Coordinates of C-alpha atoms and ligand atoms in Angstrom, one line a residue:
Chain A
M289 CA -28.4 17.6 -4.7
N290 CA -28.6 13.9 -5.2
S291 CA -29.4 14.3 -8.9
V292 CA -26.5 16.6 -9.3
R293 CA -24.2 14.1 -7.7
E294 CA -25.5 11.4 -9.9
W295 CA -25.1 13.5 -13.0
I296 CA -21.5 14.2 -12.1
Y297 CA -21.0 10.6 -11.3
T298 CA -22.4 9.2 -14.5
G299 CA -20.7 11.9 -16.5
R300 CA -17.4 11.0 -15.0
H301 CA -18.0 7.4 -15.6
A302 CA -18.8 8.0 -19.2
V303 CA -15.5 9.8 -19.6
A304 CA -13.6 7.0 -17.9
E305 CA -15.4 4.5 -20.0
R306 CA -14.6 6.3 -23.2
W307 CA -11.0 6.7 -22.2
H308 CA -10.6 3.0 -21.6
N309 CA -12.3 2.1 -24.9
A310 CA -10.5 4.7 -27.0
P311 CA -8.0 3.4 -29.5
R312 CA -4.4 3.5 -28.5
W313 CA -3.4 6.3 -30.8
T314 CA -6.2 8.5 -29.5
R315 CA -4.9 8.1 -26.0
W316 CA -1.4 8.8 -27.0
A317 CA -2.5 11.9 -28.9
V318 CA -4.4 13.2 -25.8
I319 CA -1.5 12.5 -23.5
G320 CA 0.9 14.2 -26.0
A321 CA -1.4 17.2 -26.3
V322 CA -1.5 17.5 -22.5
I323 CA 2.3 17.4 -22.3
V324 CA 2.7 20.0 -25.0
F325 CA 0.2 22.2 -23.2
F326 CA 2.2 22.1 -20.0
Y327 CA 5.5 22.7 -21.7
A328 CA 3.9 25.8 -23.4
L329 CA 2.1 27.0 -20.3
P330 CA 4.8 29.3 -18.8
N331 CA 5.1 31.4 -22.0
R332 CA 3.2 34.7 -21.8
E333 CA 2.3 34.4 -25.5
F334 CA 0.5 31.3 -24.6
Y335 CA -1.0 31.9 -21.2
Q336 CA -2.4 35.3 -21.9
W337 CA -5.2 33.6 -23.8
L338 CA -6.2 31.6 -20.7
G339 CA -8.3 34.2 -19.0
P340 CA -8.3 34.1 -15.2
I341 CA -6.2 30.9 -14.9
P342 CA -2.7 32.6 -14.6
T343 CA -2.0 33.9 -11.1
T344 CA -2.3 37.7 -10.7
G345 CA -0.3 38.2 -7.5
S346 CA 3.0 36.6 -8.6
N347 CA 5.1 35.6 -11.6
F348 CA 3.2 32.8 -13.3
G349 CA 6.4 31.0 -14.3
Q350 CA 7.5 31.0 -10.7
V351 CA 4.1 29.7 -9.6
L352 CA 4.3 26.9 -12.1
F353 CA 7.7 25.9 -10.8
T354 CA 6.3 25.7 -7.2
I355 CA 3.3 23.7 -8.5
S356 CA 5.6 21.3 -10.4
I357 CA 7.6 20.6 -7.2
Y358 CA 4.4 19.8 -5.4
V359 CA 3.3 17.5 -8.2
L360 CA 6.6 15.6 -8.0
L361 CA 6.2 15.3 -4.2
A362 CA 2.7 14.0 -4.6
V363 CA 3.8 11.4 -7.2
G364 CA 6.5 10.3 -4.7
L365 CA 4.2 10.2 -1.7
N366 CA 1.6 8.3 -3.7
I367 CA 4.0 5.4 -3.8
V368 CA 4.1 5.2 -0.1
V369 CA 0.5 6.1 0.8
G370 CA -1.4 5.1 -2.3
F371 CA 0.4 2.0 -3.5
A372 CA 1.7 0.4 -0.3
G373 CA -0.9 2.0 2.1
L374 CA 1.7 3.3 4.6
L375 CA 0.8 6.5 6.4
D376 CA 3.8 8.9 6.1
L377 CA 3.1 12.1 8.0
G378 CA 6.6 13.5 7.6
Y379 CA 7.2 13.2 3.9
F380 CA 8.5 16.8 3.7
G381 CA 11.4 15.7 5.9
F382 CA 12.9 13.9 2.9
F383 CA 12.5 17.0 0.7
A384 CA 14.5 18.8 3.4
V385 CA 17.2 16.1 3.4
G386 CA 17.5 16.5 -0.3
A387 CA 17.7 20.2 -0.3
Y388 CA 20.1 20.4 2.6
T389 CA 22.4 17.8 1.1
V390 CA 22.8 19.9 -2.0
A391 CA 23.2 23.0 0.1
V392 CA 25.9 21.5 2.4
F393 CA 28.0 20.2 -0.4
T394 CA 27.7 23.1 -2.9
S395 CA 27.3 26.3 -1.0
P396 CA 30.3 28.5 -0.1
S397 CA 28.7 29.2 3.3
S398 CA 28.9 25.6 4.2
D399 CA 31.5 24.5 6.7
L400 CA 32.5 21.7 4.4
K401 CA 33.8 24.0 1.6
T402 CA 33.6 21.2 -0.9
L403 CA 31.9 23.6 -3.4
W404 CA 30.7 20.8 -5.6
P405 CA 28.7 21.6 -8.7
W406 CA 25.0 21.0 -8.4
L407 CA 25.0 18.0 -10.7
L408 CA 27.5 16.2 -8.5
A409 CA 25.5 16.8 -5.4
L410 CA 22.2 15.6 -7.0
P411 CA 22.9 11.8 -6.9
L412 CA 24.3 12.1 -3.4
A413 CA 21.1 13.9 -2.3
I414 CA 18.9 11.2 -3.8
A415 CA 21.1 8.4 -2.2
L416 CA 21.2 10.1 1.2
T417 CA 17.4 10.5 1.3
M418 CA 17.0 6.9 0.3
V419 CA 19.4 5.8 3.1
S420 CA 17.5 8.0 5.6
G421 CA 14.3 6.3 4.4
V422 CA 15.8 2.9 4.9
F423 CA 17.1 4.0 8.3
L424 CA 13.7 5.2 9.4
G425 CA 11.8 2.4 7.9
T426 CA 13.8 -0.6 9.0
P427 CA 12.8 -0.5 12.7
T428 CA 9.3 0.9 12.2
L429 CA 8.0 -1.0 9.2
R430 CA 8.4 -4.3 11.0
L431 CA 5.7 -3.2 13.5
R432 CA 2.0 -3.1 12.7
G433 CA -0.2 -0.1 13.4
D434 CA 0.4 3.5 13.4
Y435 CA 4.0 3.6 14.5
L436 CA 5.1 4.7 11.1
A437 CA 2.8 7.8 11.2
I438 CA 4.3 8.9 14.5
V439 CA 7.9 8.1 13.7
T440 CA 7.7 10.0 10.4
L441 CA 6.0 12.9 12.0
G442 CA 8.9 13.0 14.6
F443 CA 11.5 12.7 11.8
A444 CA 10.2 15.7 10.0
E445 CA 10.1 17.7 13.2
M446 CA 13.6 16.5 14.1
I447 CA 15.0 17.7 10.7
R448 CA 13.3 21.1 11.2
V449 CA 14.7 21.5 14.7
A450 CA 18.2 20.4 13.5
A451 CA 18.0 22.9 10.6
T452 CA 16.9 25.7 12.9
S453 CA 19.3 25.3 15.8
S454 CA 22.4 23.4 14.6
E455 CA 25.4 25.5 13.8
F456 CA 26.3 23.2 10.9
L457 CA 23.0 23.7 9.2
K458 CA 23.0 27.5 9.7
G459 CA 19.5 28.0 11.0
Q460 CA 17.7 31.0 9.5
R461 CA 20.8 32.5 8.0
G462 CA 20.9 29.4 5.7
F463 CA 23.1 28.6 2.8
N464 CA 23.5 31.0 -0.1
Q465 CA 25.0 30.9 -3.5
I466 CA 23.9 27.4 -4.1
P467 CA 24.9 26.7 -7.8
H468 CA 22.4 26.2 -10.5
P469 CA 22.1 23.2 -12.8
P470 CA 24.6 23.2 -15.7
G471 CA 24.0 24.2 -19.3
S472 CA 24.2 27.3 -21.4
Y473 CA 22.6 28.7 -24.6
S474 CA 24.7 29.0 -27.8
D475 CA 25.4 32.6 -26.9
G476 CA 27.1 31.5 -23.7
K477 CA 24.3 32.7 -21.4
P478 CA 23.4 30.0 -18.8
I479 CA 20.1 28.3 -19.2
F480 CA 19.4 28.1 -15.5
G481 CA 19.8 31.7 -14.4
V482 CA 18.3 33.9 -11.6
L483 CA 15.7 35.8 -13.6
D484 CA 13.8 33.3 -15.7
P485 CA 12.0 30.6 -13.7
R486 CA 10.8 28.8 -16.8
P487 CA 13.8 26.5 -17.5
Y488 CA 13.6 25.2 -13.9
Y489 CA 9.9 24.5 -14.5
W490 CA 10.7 22.6 -17.7
L491 CA 13.4 20.7 -16.0
V492 CA 11.0 19.6 -13.2
L493 CA 8.3 18.8 -15.7
T494 CA 10.7 16.5 -17.6
V495 CA 11.7 14.9 -14.3
I496 CA 8.1 14.3 -13.5
I497 CA 7.4 12.6 -16.8
L498 CA 10.4 10.3 -16.4
V499 CA 9.5 9.5 -12.8
V500 CA 5.9 8.8 -13.8
I501 CA 7.0 6.4 -16.5
G502 CA 9.3 4.6 -14.0
V503 CA 6.6 4.4 -11.3
R504 CA 4.0 3.2 -13.7
N505 CA 6.2 0.3 -14.8
L506 CA 7.1 -0.6 -11.3
N507 CA 3.4 -0.5 -10.3
R508 CA 2.5 -2.9 -13.1
S509 CA 5.1 -5.4 -12.1
R510 CA 5.3 -8.0 -9.4
V511 CA 6.4 -5.3 -7.1
G512 CA 3.2 -3.4 -7.7
R513 CA 1.1 -6.5 -7.1
A514 CA 2.9 -7.0 -3.8
W515 CA 2.2 -3.4 -2.8
I516 CA -1.5 -3.7 -3.5
S517 CA -1.8 -7.0 -1.6
I518 CA 0.0 -5.4 1.4
R519 CA -2.3 -2.4 1.3
E520 CA -5.4 -4.5 1.1
D521 CA -4.6 -7.0 3.8
E522 CA -1.1 -7.3 5.2
D523 CA -1.7 -10.6 6.9
A524 CA -3.2 -12.2 3.8
A525 CA -0.3 -10.9 1.8
Q526 CA 2.2 -12.6 4.1
L527 CA 0.2 -15.8 4.0
M528 CA 0.5 -15.8 0.2
G529 CA 4.3 -15.6 0.6
V530 CA 4.8 -11.9 0.0
P531 CA 7.9 -10.6 1.9
T532 CA 5.9 -7.7 3.2
F533 CA 8.6 -6.0 5.1
K534 CA 10.9 -5.9 2.2
F535 CA 8.3 -4.4 -0.1
K536 CA 7.1 -1.9 2.4
L537 CA 10.7 -0.7 2.8
W538 CA 11.0 -0.6 -1.0
A539 CA 8.0 1.7 -1.3
F540 CA 9.1 3.8 1.6
A541 CA 12.6 4.3 0.4
S542 CA 11.7 5.0 -3.2
G543 CA 9.1 7.5 -2.1
A544 CA 11.8 9.1 0.0
A545 CA 14.2 9.2 -2.9
I546 CA 11.7 11.1 -5.0
G547 CA 11.2 13.5 -2.1
G548 CA 14.9 14.1 -2.0
L549 CA 15.1 14.6 -5.7
A550 CA 12.4 17.3 -5.4
G551 CA 14.4 18.9 -2.6
A552 CA 17.6 18.9 -4.7
L553 CA 15.8 20.5 -7.7
F554 CA 14.3 23.1 -5.4
A555 CA 17.7 23.9 -3.9
G556 CA 19.2 24.2 -7.4
K557 CA 16.7 26.8 -8.4
Q558 CA 16.4 28.7 -5.1
N559 CA 20.0 29.6 -4.7
F560 CA 19.3 29.8 -1.0
V561 CA 18.1 27.2 1.6
S562 CA 17.3 27.9 5.2
S563 CA 15.2 26.6 8.0
Q564 CA 12.4 29.0 6.9
N565 CA 11.8 26.7 3.9
L566 CA 10.7 23.9 6.3
E567 CA 7.2 23.9 7.6
L568 CA 5.5 21.0 9.2
L569 CA 2.3 22.0 7.4
N570 CA 3.9 21.1 4.1
S571 CA 3.9 17.4 4.9
I572 CA 0.2 17.6 5.6
I573 CA -0.5 19.5 2.4
I574 CA 1.2 16.9 0.2
L575 CA -0.6 14.1 2.0
A576 CA -3.9 16.0 1.5
A577 CA -3.1 16.5 -2.1
V578 CA -2.6 12.8 -2.6
I579 CA -5.8 11.9 -0.9
L580 CA -7.7 14.7 -2.6
G581 CA -6.5 13.5 -6.1
G582 CA -7.2 9.8 -5.4
S583 CA -4.7 7.8 -3.5
G584 CA -3.2 4.9 -5.4
N585 CA -3.7 6.6 -8.8
I586 CA -0.8 8.3 -10.4
V587 CA -3.0 10.7 -12.4
G588 CA -4.9 11.4 -9.3
A589 CA -1.7 12.3 -7.4
I590 CA -0.6 14.6 -10.2
V591 CA -4.0 16.4 -10.3
G592 CA -4.2 16.5 -6.5
G593 CA -0.7 18.0 -6.2
G594 CA -1.2 20.4 -9.0
L595 CA -4.6 21.6 -7.8
V596 CA -3.6 22.1 -4.2
A597 CA -0.5 24.0 -5.0
Y598 CA -2.3 26.0 -7.6
L599 CA -5.2 26.9 -5.3
I600 CA -2.8 28.0 -2.6
E601 CA -0.9 30.3 -5.0
R602 CA -4.1 31.5 -6.7
F603 CA -5.3 33.1 -3.5
R604 CA -2.2 35.3 -3.4
G605 CA -3.0 39.0 -4.0
I606 CA -6.8 38.6 -4.0
E607 CA -8.7 40.8 -1.7
F608 CA -12.2 40.2 -0.6
F609 CA -13.9 42.9 1.5
G610 CA -10.5 44.1 2.5
V611 CA -9.3 40.7 3.6
E612 CA -6.3 39.2 2.0
L613 CA -7.6 35.7 0.9
Y614 CA -4.1 34.3 0.9
E615 CA -4.0 34.5 4.7
Y616 CA -6.9 32.2 4.9
R617 CA -5.6 29.7 2.4
F618 CA -5.3 26.9 4.8
M619 CA -8.8 27.4 6.1
F620 CA -10.3 27.1 2.6
F621 CA -8.2 24.2 1.9
G622 CA -9.2 22.4 5.1
L623 CA -12.8 23.1 4.2
I624 CA -12.4 21.6 0.7
L625 CA -10.9 18.5 2.3
V626 CA -13.7 18.1 4.8
V627 CA -16.2 18.3 2.0
M628 CA -14.2 15.8 -0.1
M629 CA -14.0 13.3 2.8
I630 CA -17.8 13.5 3.2
F631 CA -18.8 13.2 -0.5
R632 CA -15.9 11.5 -2.1
P633 CA -13.5 9.9 0.3
Q634 CA -11.7 7.9 -2.5
G635 CA -10.5 11.2 -4.1
L636 CA -11.3 12.9 -7.4
I637 CA -9.7 10.3 -9.6
P638 CA -9.7 7.1 -7.5
N639 CA -8.4 3.8 -8.7
R640 CA -10.8 1.0 -9.2
R641 CA -9.4 -1.1 -6.4
R642 CA -9.3 1.7 -3.9
A643 CA -13.0 2.3 -4.5
A644 CA -13.7 -1.4 -3.8
E645 CA -11.6 -1.4 -0.7
F646 CA -13.5 1.6 0.6
K647 CA -16.8 -0.2 0.1
D648 CA -15.4 -3.2 1.8
R649 CA -14.3 -1.2 4.8
R650 CA -17.6 0.5 5.1
K651 CA -19.3 -2.9 5.2
E652 CA -17.0 -3.9 8.0
V653 CA -17.9 -0.8 10.0
I654 CA -21.6 -1.6 9.7
V655 CA -21.0 -5.2 10.6
G656 CA -18.7 -4.4 13.5
G657 CA -20.6 -1.5 14.9
Chain B
M14 CA 4.0 -42.6 7.8
T15 CA 6.2 -39.5 8.0
T16 CA 5.5 -36.6 10.2
L17 CA 4.9 -33.4 8.2
L18 CA 4.2 -30.9 11.0
E19 CA 5.3 -31.2 14.5
I20 CA 4.4 -28.6 17.2
E21 CA 6.1 -29.0 20.5
D22 CA 5.1 -27.2 23.7
V23 CA 4.2 -24.0 21.9
S24 CA 3.1 -20.9 23.8
L25 CA 2.0 -17.6 22.4
L26 CA 1.3 -14.2 23.9
Y27 CA -0.9 -11.4 22.8
G28 CA 0.7 -8.6 24.8
R29 CA 0.6 -10.0 28.3
I30 CA -2.3 -12.3 27.7
K31 CA -1.2 -15.9 27.1
A32 CA -3.4 -17.4 24.3
L33 CA -1.6 -20.7 24.0
H34 CA -0.2 -22.6 27.0
G35 CA 2.3 -25.1 25.6
I36 CA 0.4 -27.0 23.0
S37 CA 1.8 -30.0 21.1
L38 CA 0.4 -31.7 18.0
T39 CA 1.5 -33.5 14.9
V40 CA 0.2 -33.9 11.4
D41 CA 1.3 -36.8 9.3
E42 CA 1.7 -36.7 5.5
G43 CA -1.6 -37.4 3.8
E44 CA -3.8 -36.8 6.8
I45 CA -6.7 -34.5 7.5
V46 CA -6.3 -33.4 11.1
A47 CA -9.1 -31.4 12.8
L48 CA -8.7 -28.9 15.5
I49 CA -11.9 -28.2 17.4
G50 CA -12.8 -26.0 20.3
A51 CA -15.1 -23.3 21.6
N52 CA -14.9 -19.7 20.6
G53 CA -11.8 -18.1 21.8
A54 CA -10.1 -21.4 22.6
G55 CA -7.1 -20.5 20.5
K56 CA -7.7 -22.3 17.3
S57 CA -7.0 -19.4 15.0
T58 CA -4.1 -18.5 17.2
T59 CA -2.6 -21.9 16.7
M60 CA -2.9 -21.4 12.9
R61 CA -1.2 -18.1 13.2
A62 CA 1.7 -19.6 15.1
I63 CA 2.1 -22.3 12.4
S64 CA 1.9 -19.9 9.4
G65 CA 4.2 -17.5 11.2
I66 CA 1.9 -14.5 11.3
R67 CA 2.5 -14.3 15.0
P68 CA 5.8 -15.2 16.7
V69 CA 5.7 -17.8 19.4
A70 CA 6.9 -17.1 22.9
S71 CA 8.3 -20.6 23.5
G72 CA 8.3 -24.1 22.0
R73 CA 9.3 -25.5 18.6
I74 CA 7.6 -25.9 15.3
R75 CA 9.1 -28.4 12.8
F76 CA 7.8 -28.7 9.2
D77 CA 9.0 -31.2 6.6
G78 CA 12.1 -32.1 8.7
E79 CA 13.1 -28.5 9.3
D80 CA 12.9 -26.3 12.3
I81 CA 10.7 -23.3 11.2
T82 CA 10.1 -21.8 14.6
K83 CA 11.9 -18.6 13.7
L84 CA 11.3 -18.6 10.0
R85 CA 9.5 -15.7 8.4
A86 CA 5.9 -16.3 7.3
D87 CA 6.6 -15.7 3.6
L88 CA 9.4 -18.2 3.6
R89 CA 7.2 -20.8 5.2
V90 CA 4.9 -20.4 2.2
R91 CA 7.9 -21.2 0.0
R92 CA 8.5 -24.4 2.0
G93 CA 5.0 -25.5 1.2
L94 CA 2.8 -24.3 4.0
C95 CA -0.2 -22.2 3.2
Q96 CA -3.1 -20.9 5.2
A97 CA -6.5 -19.8 4.1
P98 CA -7.3 -17.2 6.7
E99 CA -10.4 -17.1 8.8
G100 CA -13.4 -15.1 7.5
R101 CA -12.8 -12.4 4.9
G102 CA -9.1 -12.9 4.4
I103 CA -9.2 -12.2 0.6
F104 CA -8.0 -9.1 -1.2
P105 CA -11.2 -7.0 -1.5
G106 CA -10.0 -4.8 -4.3
M107 CA -8.6 -7.5 -6.6
T108 CA -10.8 -9.6 -8.9
V109 CA -11.3 -13.3 -8.4
M110 CA -8.6 -14.1 -10.9
E111 CA -6.1 -11.6 -9.4
N112 CA -6.8 -13.1 -6.0
L113 CA -6.1 -16.6 -7.3
D114 CA -3.0 -15.2 -9.0
M115 CA -1.7 -13.9 -5.7
G116 CA -2.0 -17.4 -4.4
A117 CA 0.7 -18.4 -6.8
Y118 CA 2.9 -15.5 -5.9
T119 CA 5.8 -17.6 -4.8
R120 CA 5.7 -19.8 -7.9
R121 CA 7.7 -19.5 -11.1
D122 CA 6.5 -22.6 -12.9
R123 CA 3.9 -20.9 -15.1
P124 CA 2.6 -24.0 -17.0
E125 CA 2.0 -25.8 -13.7
V126 CA 0.3 -22.7 -12.2
A127 CA -2.0 -22.7 -15.2
K128 CA -2.9 -26.3 -14.6
D129 CA -3.6 -25.6 -10.9
L130 CA -5.8 -22.7 -11.9
A131 CA -7.9 -24.9 -14.1
K132 CA -8.2 -27.4 -11.3
V133 CA -9.3 -24.8 -8.8
L134 CA -11.9 -23.3 -11.2
E135 CA -13.2 -26.8 -11.8
L136 CA -13.4 -27.4 -8.0
F137 CA -15.2 -24.1 -7.5
P138 CA -17.4 -23.4 -10.6
R139 CA -18.9 -20.5 -8.8
L140 CA -15.5 -18.8 -8.9
A141 CA -15.1 -19.5 -12.6
E142 CA -18.4 -17.7 -13.2
R143 CA -17.2 -14.7 -11.3
R144 CA -13.6 -14.4 -12.6
K145 CA -13.8 -10.6 -13.2
Q146 CA -15.8 -9.7 -10.1
V147 CA -14.0 -7.8 -7.4
G148 CA -13.4 -9.9 -4.2
G149 CA -15.0 -7.4 -1.9
T150 CA -18.4 -7.7 -3.7
L151 CA -18.5 -11.6 -3.5
S152 CA -21.0 -13.2 -1.1
G153 CA -19.6 -14.5 2.2
G154 CA -19.7 -18.1 0.9
E155 CA -18.0 -17.1 -2.4
Q156 CA -15.3 -15.3 -0.4
Q157 CA -14.7 -18.4 1.6
M158 CA -14.3 -20.5 -1.5
L159 CA -12.0 -17.9 -3.0
A160 CA -9.8 -18.1 0.2
V161 CA -9.5 -21.8 -0.1
G162 CA -8.9 -21.7 -3.8
R163 CA -6.3 -19.1 -3.4
A164 CA -4.4 -21.1 -0.8
L165 CA -4.5 -24.1 -3.2
M166 CA -2.8 -22.0 -5.9
S167 CA 0.4 -22.1 -3.9
R168 CA 0.3 -25.9 -4.3
P169 CA 1.0 -26.5 -0.6
K170 CA 2.2 -29.6 1.1
L171 CA 0.2 -28.7 4.1
L172 CA -3.0 -26.7 3.8
L173 CA -4.2 -24.8 6.8
L174 CA -7.9 -24.1 6.8
D175 CA -9.4 -21.8 9.4
E176 CA -13.2 -22.4 9.5
P177 CA -13.8 -22.9 5.8
S178 CA -17.5 -23.5 6.5
M179 CA -18.1 -20.4 8.5
G180 CA -21.3 -18.6 7.5
L181 CA -22.2 -21.0 4.8
A182 CA -25.7 -22.5 4.1
P183 CA -26.1 -26.2 5.0
M184 CA -26.0 -27.2 1.3
L185 CA -22.7 -25.3 0.8
I186 CA -21.2 -26.7 4.0
Q187 CA -21.7 -30.2 2.6
Q188 CA -20.1 -29.1 -0.6
I189 CA -17.1 -27.5 1.0
F190 CA -16.4 -30.6 3.1
S191 CA -16.6 -32.8 0.1
I192 CA -14.1 -30.5 -1.6
I193 CA -11.8 -30.7 1.4
T194 CA -11.9 -34.5 1.2
E195 CA -11.3 -34.3 -2.5
I196 CA -8.3 -32.0 -2.1
N197 CA -6.9 -34.4 0.5
Q198 CA -7.4 -37.4 -1.8
Q199 CA -5.4 -35.6 -4.5
G200 CA -2.5 -35.6 -2.1
T201 CA -2.6 -32.5 0.1
T202 CA -2.3 -32.8 3.8
I203 CA -4.8 -30.7 5.7
L204 CA -5.0 -29.1 9.1
L205 CA -8.6 -28.0 9.6
V206 CA -10.0 -25.7 12.2
E207 CA -13.8 -26.0 12.6
Q208 CA -16.7 -24.9 14.7
N209 CA -18.7 -27.5 12.8
A210 CA -17.3 -30.4 14.9
Q211 CA -19.7 -33.0 13.6
Q212 CA -18.6 -32.6 10.0
A213 CA -15.0 -32.1 10.8
L214 CA -14.7 -35.2 13.0
A215 CA -16.5 -37.3 10.4
R216 CA -14.0 -36.3 7.7
A217 CA -10.8 -36.1 9.7
H218 CA -8.4 -39.0 10.3
R219 CA -7.4 -37.6 13.6
A220 CA -8.4 -34.6 15.8
Y221 CA -7.4 -32.5 18.8
V222 CA -9.7 -30.6 21.2
L223 CA -8.5 -27.2 22.3
E224 CA -9.8 -25.5 25.5
T225 CA -8.5 -22.1 26.6
G226 CA -5.2 -22.5 25.0
R227 CA -4.5 -26.1 26.0
I228 CA -5.0 -29.4 24.1
V229 CA -7.3 -31.4 26.3
K230 CA -8.1 -34.4 24.1
E231 CA -6.9 -36.2 21.0
G232 CA -7.8 -39.2 19.1
T233 CA -9.1 -40.5 15.7
G234 CA -12.0 -38.7 14.3
A235 CA -14.3 -41.6 15.0
E236 CA -13.1 -41.9 18.6
L237 CA -13.8 -38.2 19.4
L238 CA -17.1 -38.3 17.5
H239 CA -18.3 -40.9 20.1
D240 CA -16.6 -39.5 23.1
P241 CA -19.3 -38.5 25.7
S242 CA -17.6 -35.3 26.9
V243 CA -16.9 -34.1 23.3
K244 CA -20.5 -35.0 22.4
E245 CA -21.8 -32.9 25.2
A246 CA -19.5 -29.9 24.7
Y247 CA -19.2 -29.7 20.9
L248 CA -21.8 -31.8 19.2
G249 CA -24.8 -30.4 20.9
V250 CA -26.1 -33.7 22.2
A251 CA -26.6 -34.5 25.9
Ligands
ATP879 N1 -4.8 -9.8 18.2 C1 -5.2 -10.2 19.4 N2 -4.9 -9.5 20.5 C2 -5.3 -9.8 21.8 N3 -5.9 -11.0 22.0 C3 -6.3 -11.8 21.0 C4 -5.9 -11.4 19.6 N4 -6.4 -12.4 18.8 C5 -7.0 -13.3 19.6 N5 -6.9 -12.9 20.9 C6 -7.5 -13.6 22.0 O1 -6.9 -14.9 22.1 C7 -7.8 -15.9 22.4 C8 -7.9 -17.0 21.3 O2 -8.4 -16.4 20.1 P1 -8.5 -17.2 18.8 O3 -8.8 -16.2 17.7 O4 -7.4 -18.0 18.6 O5 -9.8 -18.0 19.1 P2 -10.5 -19.1 18.2 O6 -10.4 -20.4 18.9 O7 -10.1 -19.0 16.8 O8 -12.0 -18.6 18.3 P3 -13.2 -18.6 17.2 O9 -13.8 -19.9 17.1 O10 -14.2 -17.6 17.7 O11 -12.6 -18.1 15.9 C9 -9.1 -15.2 22.6 O12 -9.3 -15.0 24.0 C10 -8.9 -13.9 21.9 O13 -9.7 -12.9 22.5
MG880 MG1 -10.9 -18.4 15.0

């Protein structure tokens, strides 16, 4: 057991080492190849060669779209949890705000009857989620401790209850005929239609790439340094002159905006948004994905989000001794998380600092206990 | 001599527990002032009140001619007030250099920062040897030096040191006190909290004795060093 762990550990280290020592062009080439791979992935001509990887129970393009939404959410939540170290248990609430903003302003079943095109509602959705993030964060982020966790949990539940029971938000009947994103092929057919999920997947994939570039630059700037210092020791950060409240709010609100963006993209594809899309468990899944992948590491968040969403979908349609595995997806998933927390609490692809912080905390536990 | 820091009748609450009962003290420009007292007397709490990590319940704090009682902690740093926190107050996941860099977070004068960095590394050669090491893996003494060095990087007018000698070997204690004197001679005013009363009083121009949240005695370092009750309570001589 130990030797296996060691072997995996040194193997992983060797890979990380080689990656960091590789020349620039090699790294770009690898990144380019990975990106091309994921753009090609939803095409049957391509994925039929991938053996058991494509899902059997449902349309693979559709599954990829779902996965991409999760990845985008994980990248957004990683800013909040991973970079700034804030525990947000209601992240999915921002997704809901984004999706519902689009629904309310575009759908003919909405009381507003504004019937905006999707593209017009998109910036409003992002802005409104950001505002709701600021609204939620302003009173709570000033306080220390676990207030944020509780407040965000309450927020997501509040959104769910409002969506279920308010007349304006239509409950389970929901909003239908939400318009799709604009654009058409040369023959006049719309790019974003009802039948083919692939263009939506490509759109989200492109958004992910842009968001990742933005987040990466932000994280390498003064803002990123401030976030790390807050996560590592908030008092010390303040003693060094970091306006901690401002930067926590920044992280929280930009994370929220990305959640809203994901919600708006989802609404544009789905055509239909109702309270059934909102499950509390989703917040936990995304949080678990970030932790699983390696909190504080963008690649870790992408891998975590992708892996978790993929595993959940992969269970669909598989029977084992007459039991539908999909029904037990959360149990397996919980099991994997427990095992992870025991053997690798810093996640699959941790960041260097995070690993050191974990060691530091462990020492404190021993000293204190 | 001008007064740099003036605390007037400051009280501070942790929940409903009163940790400071109306303390007053002053620090003049160029001084080393020591604050001594038993465990739990409220020394760190006084530091927190000054640096602004904890809000005060009543009283006034003036720094450099300005009332900073209600000023946010990070803005106090910009005014020239910097604290090296007690114990392991460094950033565990950042390297030594990154930690020092964080000390200069509020500063934009890059060339001057580079000069100060060279000075700090000269003051603490141990840190220079361990530039790339992650803070959390430094020894206790090295972390202590890093905390002091990092605070110096903000080029403070007033440096608040909370038990810089805590957990150090006797050799290193001597060394850190010489460094404190040296920093002071280079022009930084220092407010120093210490368990190590002997050393602190010997180095300080003036000192205050804190007991359960109240100032019970004050005087020059030499006076307190020879005060019978201080001797008995804090210097371990009958
Ligand atoms: N965060 C806190 N919450 C509640 N009580 C606190 C808190 N911090 C300190 N106290 C209490 O306030 C009193 C003063 O604590 P403080 O840390 O200022 O003591 P100190 O003089 O620095 O002691 P030491 O020499 O052990 O560091 C103590 O009784 C302590 O238990
Ligand atoms: Mg103390």
